[in-house]
Amino acid sequence: TNVTMWAGLKLTNTPTVEALREVVEKSGPLGLVVVDYLQLIRAGTGDEGKRINVEAVSLGLKAVAIDFSVPVLCLSSLRRLQKLKDGTREKPEMSDLRESGALEHDGDIVMLLTRDFNSDIVDLSVAKNRDGRVGELKLRFDGGLMKFEETSG
């Protein structure tokens, strides 16, 4: 598996959980593993259905986090949310995560992001937090800097 260094980050395009596990093992201590995005990783041969694959990938990523004592940030898609009459989107819930309830089960923290059409305001919902509080927060997204900031009100 090819690993590229960029701005102090180790980047790799691993197609399977096993390949990711090898990269993490060879890299030594890491501060964070980011998976962008879960539905592109395979757990096995690729012959299993989407739901079964997502469940296996979710379990595999959880094992990587535990075995190497590293947090894993895993991005996943949601089902398509409906646009409401006032121009906003419906609020996502954990059940809107694509393909599997395993994500809501395996994740220690589940956060859902929603942005209204033509707005830089993002709603961050902490839908699950095993060791802390859940709730919502409004953030401002600066696309030029790819940065989120807390709004002042």
PDB file of C-alpha atoms in Angstrom:
ATOM      1  CA  THR A   1       0.000   0.000   0.000  1.00  0.00           C
ATOM      2  CA  ASN A   2       1.350   3.399  -1.019  1.00  0.00           C
ATOM      3  CA  VAL A   3       1.767   5.990   1.768  1.00  0.00           C
ATOM      4  CA  THR A   4       2.414   9.624   0.834  1.00  0.00           C
ATOM      5  CA  MET A   5       3.615  12.337   3.196  1.00  0.00           C
ATOM      6  CA  TRP A   6       1.916  15.720   2.797  1.00  0.00           C
ATOM      7  CA  ALA A   7       2.037  18.634   5.238  1.00  0.00           C
ATOM      8  CA  GLY A   8       3.062  16.306   8.059  1.00  0.00           C
ATOM      9  CA  LEU A   9       0.236  13.884   7.317  1.00  0.00           C
ATOM     10  CA  LYS A  10       0.498  10.304   6.116  1.00  0.00           C
ATOM     11  CA  LEU A  11      -1.995   9.770   3.295  1.00  0.00           C
ATOM     12  CA  THR A  12      -2.959   6.450   1.815  1.00  0.00           C
ATOM     13  CA  ASN A  13      -5.673   5.116  -0.418  1.00  0.00           C
ATOM     14  CA  THR A  14      -6.381   1.741   1.130  1.00  0.00           C
ATOM     15  CA  PRO A  15      -9.243  -0.239  -0.399  1.00  0.00           C
ATOM     16  CA  THR A  16      -9.724  -2.653   2.509  1.00  0.00           C
ATOM     17  CA  VAL A  17      -9.799  -2.630   6.299  1.00  0.00           C
ATOM     18  CA  GLU A  18      -6.926  -5.137   6.312  1.00  0.00           C
ATOM     19  CA  ALA A  19      -4.753  -2.820   4.188  1.00  0.00           C
ATOM     20  CA  LEU A  20      -5.579   0.090   6.496  1.00  0.00           C
ATOM     21  CA  ARG A  21      -4.661  -2.050   9.486  1.00  0.00           C
ATOM     22  CA  GLU A  22      -1.250  -2.802   7.921  1.00  0.00           C
ATOM     23  CA  VAL A  23      -0.601   0.903   7.280  1.00  0.00           C
ATOM     24  CA  VAL A  24      -1.497   1.796  10.866  1.00  0.00           C
ATOM     25  CA  GLU A  25       0.694  -1.006  12.215  1.00  0.00           C
ATOM     26  CA  LYS A  26       3.721   0.028  10.098  1.00  0.00           C
ATOM     27  CA  SER A  27       3.279   3.751  10.811  1.00  0.00           C
ATOM     28  CA  GLY A  28       3.940   3.519  14.516  1.00  0.00           C
ATOM     29  CA  PRO A  29       1.997   5.676  16.975  1.00  0.00           C
ATOM     30  CA  LEU A  30      -0.604   7.859  15.278  1.00  0.00           C
ATOM     31  CA  GLY A  31      -2.701  10.654  16.723  1.00  0.00           C
ATOM     32  CA  LEU A  32      -5.716  10.051  14.457  1.00  0.00           C
ATOM     33  CA  VAL A  33      -6.895   7.832  11.594  1.00  0.00           C
ATOM     34  CA  VAL A  34      -9.401   9.442   9.200  1.00  0.00           C
ATOM     35  CA  VAL A  35     -11.488   7.344   6.820  1.00  0.00           C
ATOM     36  CA  ASP A  36     -13.052   9.305   3.956  1.00  0.00           C
ATOM     37  CA  TYR A  37     -15.454   7.643   3.344  1.00  0.00           C
ATOM     38  CA  LEU A  38     -16.697   4.383   4.850  1.00  0.00           C
ATOM     39  CA  GLN A  39     -18.784   3.150   1.909  1.00  0.00           C
ATOM     40  CA  LEU A  40     -15.651   3.024  -0.303  1.00  0.00           C
ATOM     41  CA  ILE A  41     -13.774   0.556   1.901  1.00  0.00           C
ATOM     42  CA  ARG A  42     -14.250  -3.182   1.541  1.00  0.00           C
ATOM     43  CA  ALA A  43     -14.096  -5.623   4.416  1.00  0.00           C
ATOM     44  CA  GLY A  44     -13.547  -8.737   2.351  1.00  0.00           C
ATOM     45  CA  THR A  45     -13.866  -9.889  -1.203  1.00  0.00           C
ATOM     46  CA  GLY A  46     -16.486  -7.347  -2.183  1.00  0.00           C
ATOM     47  CA  ASP A  47     -19.007 -10.108  -2.908  1.00  0.00           C
ATOM     48  CA  GLU A  48     -21.022  -9.413   0.232  1.00  0.00           C
ATOM     49  CA  GLY A  49     -23.933  -6.990   0.088  1.00  0.00           C
ATOM     50  CA  LYS A  50     -23.547  -3.316   1.010  1.00  0.00           C
ATOM     51  CA  ARG A  51     -25.110  -3.623   4.441  1.00  0.00           C
ATOM     52  CA  ILE A  52     -23.008  -6.636   5.408  1.00  0.00           C
ATOM     53  CA  ASN A  53     -19.859  -4.939   4.082  1.00  0.00           C
ATOM     54  CA  VAL A  54     -20.556  -1.737   6.069  1.00  0.00           C
ATOM     55  CA  GLU A  55     -21.133  -3.788   9.223  1.00  0.00           C
ATOM     56  CA  ALA A  56     -17.826  -5.621   8.734  1.00  0.00           C
ATOM     57  CA  VAL A  57     -15.926  -2.394   7.963  1.00  0.00           C
ATOM     58  CA  SER A  58     -17.430  -0.731  11.029  1.00  0.00           C
ATOM     59  CA  LEU A  59     -16.291  -3.627  13.238  1.00  0.00           C
ATOM     60  CA  GLY A  60     -12.868  -3.642  11.575  1.00  0.00           C
ATOM     61  CA  LEU A  61     -12.356   0.075  12.185  1.00  0.00           C
ATOM     62  CA  LYS A  62     -13.442  -0.337  15.801  1.00  0.00           C
ATOM     63  CA  ALA A  63     -10.828  -3.096  16.163  1.00  0.00           C
ATOM     64  CA  VAL A  64      -8.123  -0.828  14.661  1.00  0.00           C
ATOM     65  CA  ALA A  65      -9.030   1.885  17.186  1.00  0.00           C
ATOM     66  CA  ILE A  66      -8.853  -0.529  20.107  1.00  0.00           C
ATOM     67  CA  ASP A  67      -5.819  -2.552  18.993  1.00  0.00           C
ATOM     68  CA  PHE A  68      -3.652   0.492  18.197  1.00  0.00           C
ATOM     69  CA  SER A  69      -5.111   2.900  20.782  1.00  0.00           C
ATOM     70  CA  VAL A  70      -5.866   5.465  18.100  1.00  0.00           C
ATOM     71  CA  PRO A  71      -9.061   7.430  17.508  1.00  0.00           C
ATOM     72  CA  VAL A  72     -10.700   6.684  14.152  1.00  0.00           C
ATOM     73  CA  LEU A  73     -12.764   9.422  12.508  1.00  0.00           C
ATOM     74  CA  CYS A  74     -14.940   7.773   9.912  1.00  0.00           C
ATOM     75  CA  LEU A  75     -17.012   9.771   7.434  1.00  0.00           C
ATOM     76  CA  SER A  76     -20.186   8.216   6.106  1.00  0.00           C
ATOM     77  CA  SER A  77     -23.020   9.329   3.897  1.00  0.00           C
ATOM     78  CA  LEU A  78     -26.601   9.849   5.003  1.00  0.00           C
ATOM     79  CA  ARG A  79     -29.734   9.006   3.115  1.00  0.00           C
ATOM     80  CA  ARG A  80     -30.935  11.966   1.031  1.00  0.00           C
ATOM     81  CA  LEU A  81     -32.635  14.441   3.355  1.00  0.00           C
ATOM     82  CA  GLN A  82     -35.781  16.193   2.181  1.00  0.00           C
ATOM     83  CA  LYS A  83     -35.916  19.925   1.520  1.00  0.00           C
ATOM     84  CA  LEU A  84     -38.637  21.515   3.644  1.00  0.00           C
ATOM     85  CA  LYS A  85     -41.042  24.215   2.454  1.00  0.00           C
ATOM     86  CA  ASP A  86     -39.077  26.956   4.239  1.00  0.00           C
ATOM     87  CA  GLY A  87     -35.936  26.036   2.243  1.00  0.00           C
ATOM     88  CA  THR A  88     -34.184  24.185   5.059  1.00  0.00           C
ATOM     89  CA  ARG A  89     -33.445  20.476   5.200  1.00  0.00           C
ATOM     90  CA  GLU A  90     -34.963  18.024   7.628  1.00  0.00           C
ATOM     91  CA  LYS A  91     -32.726  17.245  10.593  1.00  0.00           C
ATOM     92  CA  PRO A  92     -30.740  14.000  10.250  1.00  0.00           C
ATOM     93  CA  GLU A  93     -30.897  11.213  12.819  1.00  0.00           C
ATOM     94  CA  MET A  94     -28.605   8.248  13.415  1.00  0.00           C
ATOM     95  CA  SER A  95     -31.067   6.039  11.559  1.00  0.00           C
ATOM     96  CA  ASP A  96     -30.270   8.105   8.421  1.00  0.00           C
ATOM     97  CA  LEU A  97     -26.747   6.678   8.233  1.00  0.00           C
ATOM     98  CA  ARG A  98     -26.472   4.705   5.010  1.00  0.00           C
ATOM     99  CA  GLU A  99     -26.558   0.919   4.880  1.00  0.00           C
ATOM    100  CA  SER A 100     -26.282  -0.035   8.509  1.00  0.00           C
ATOM    101  CA  GLY A 101     -27.258   0.332  12.112  1.00  0.00           C
ATOM    102  CA  ALA A 102     -23.765  -0.976  12.913  1.00  0.00           C
ATOM    103  CA  LEU A 103     -22.409   2.562  12.632  1.00  0.00           C
ATOM    104  CA  GLU A 104     -24.662   3.841  15.373  1.00  0.00           C
ATOM    105  CA  HIS A 105     -23.880   0.774  17.471  1.00  0.00           C
ATOM    106  CA  ASP A 106     -20.086   0.664  17.014  1.00  0.00           C
ATOM    107  CA  GLY A 107     -19.360   4.381  17.155  1.00  0.00           C
ATOM    108  CA  ASP A 108     -18.434   5.909  20.501  1.00  0.00           C
ATOM    109  CA  ILE A 109     -19.418   9.335  19.205  1.00  0.00           C
ATOM    110  CA  VAL A 110     -21.782   9.934  16.286  1.00  0.00           C
ATOM    111  CA  MET A 111     -22.010  13.463  14.901  1.00  0.00           C
ATOM    112  CA  LEU A 112     -24.297  14.522  12.078  1.00  0.00           C
ATOM    113  CA  LEU A 113     -23.746  17.647   9.976  1.00  0.00           C
ATOM    114  CA  THR A 114     -26.472  19.465   8.059  1.00  0.00           C
ATOM    115  CA  ARG A 115     -26.255  22.666   6.051  1.00  0.00           C
ATOM    116  CA  ASP A 116     -29.183  24.556   4.616  1.00  0.00           C
ATOM    117  CA  PHE A 117     -29.078  25.366   0.930  1.00  0.00           C
ATOM    118  CA  ASN A 118     -27.112  28.550   0.151  1.00  0.00           C
ATOM    119  CA  SER A 119     -25.964  29.042   3.745  1.00  0.00           C
ATOM    120  CA  ASP A 120     -22.635  28.915   5.533  1.00  0.00           C
ATOM    121  CA  ILE A 121     -24.338  27.919   8.793  1.00  0.00           C
ATOM    122  CA  VAL A 122     -23.969  24.236   9.665  1.00  0.00           C
ATOM    123  CA  ASP A 123     -25.908  22.351  12.326  1.00  0.00           C
ATOM    124  CA  LEU A 124     -23.745  19.878  14.213  1.00  0.00           C
ATOM    125  CA  SER A 125     -25.759  17.300  16.098  1.00  0.00           C
ATOM    126  CA  VAL A 126     -23.891  15.115  18.582  1.00  0.00           C
ATOM    127  CA  ALA A 127     -26.396  12.272  18.354  1.00  0.00           C
ATOM    128  CA  LYS A 128     -24.399   9.797  20.454  1.00  0.00           C
ATOM    129  CA  ASN A 129     -21.600  10.243  22.958  1.00  0.00           C
ATOM    130  CA  ARG A 130     -20.755   7.292  25.182  1.00  0.00           C
ATOM    131  CA  ASP A 131     -18.704   9.371  27.598  1.00  0.00           C
ATOM    132  CA  GLY A 132     -20.351  12.769  27.394  1.00  0.00           C
ATOM    133  CA  ARG A 133     -23.237  14.963  26.447  1.00  0.00           C
ATOM    134  CA  VAL A 134     -25.334  14.972  23.325  1.00  0.00           C
ATOM    135  CA  GLY A 135     -26.886  18.043  21.770  1.00  0.00           C
ATOM    136  CA  GLU A 136     -26.719  20.512  18.918  1.00  0.00           C
ATOM    137  CA  LEU A 137     -24.376  23.317  17.978  1.00  0.00           C
ATOM    138  CA  LYS A 138     -24.455  25.892  15.183  1.00  0.00           C
ATOM    139  CA  LEU A 139     -21.202  26.384  13.294  1.00  0.00           C
ATOM    140  CA  ARG A 140     -20.106  28.716  10.504  1.00  0.00           C
ATOM    141  CA  PHE A 141     -18.289  27.012   7.638  1.00  0.00           C
ATOM    142  CA  ASP A 142     -15.527  28.889   5.813  1.00  0.00           C
ATOM    143  CA  GLY A 143     -15.150  26.933   2.577  1.00  0.00           C
ATOM    144  CA  GLY A 144     -12.066  28.873   1.497  1.00  0.00           C
ATOM    145  CA  LEU A 145     -10.169  27.696   4.563  1.00  0.00           C
ATOM    146  CA  MET A 146     -12.114  24.429   5.027  1.00  0.00           C
ATOM    147  CA  LYS A 147     -12.727  25.518   8.611  1.00  0.00           C
ATOM    148  CA  PHE A 148     -15.633  25.376  11.040  1.00  0.00           C
ATOM    149  CA  GLU A 149     -16.094  28.073  13.702  1.00  0.00           C
ATOM    150  CA  GLU A 150     -18.618  28.415  16.495  1.00  0.00           C
ATOM    151  CA  THR A 151     -21.251  31.038  15.763  1.00  0.00           C
ATOM    152  CA  SER A 152     -21.699  33.837  18.269  1.00  0.00           C
ATOM    153  CA  GLY A 153     -25.394  33.408  18.664  1.00  0.00           C
TER     154      GLY A 153
END
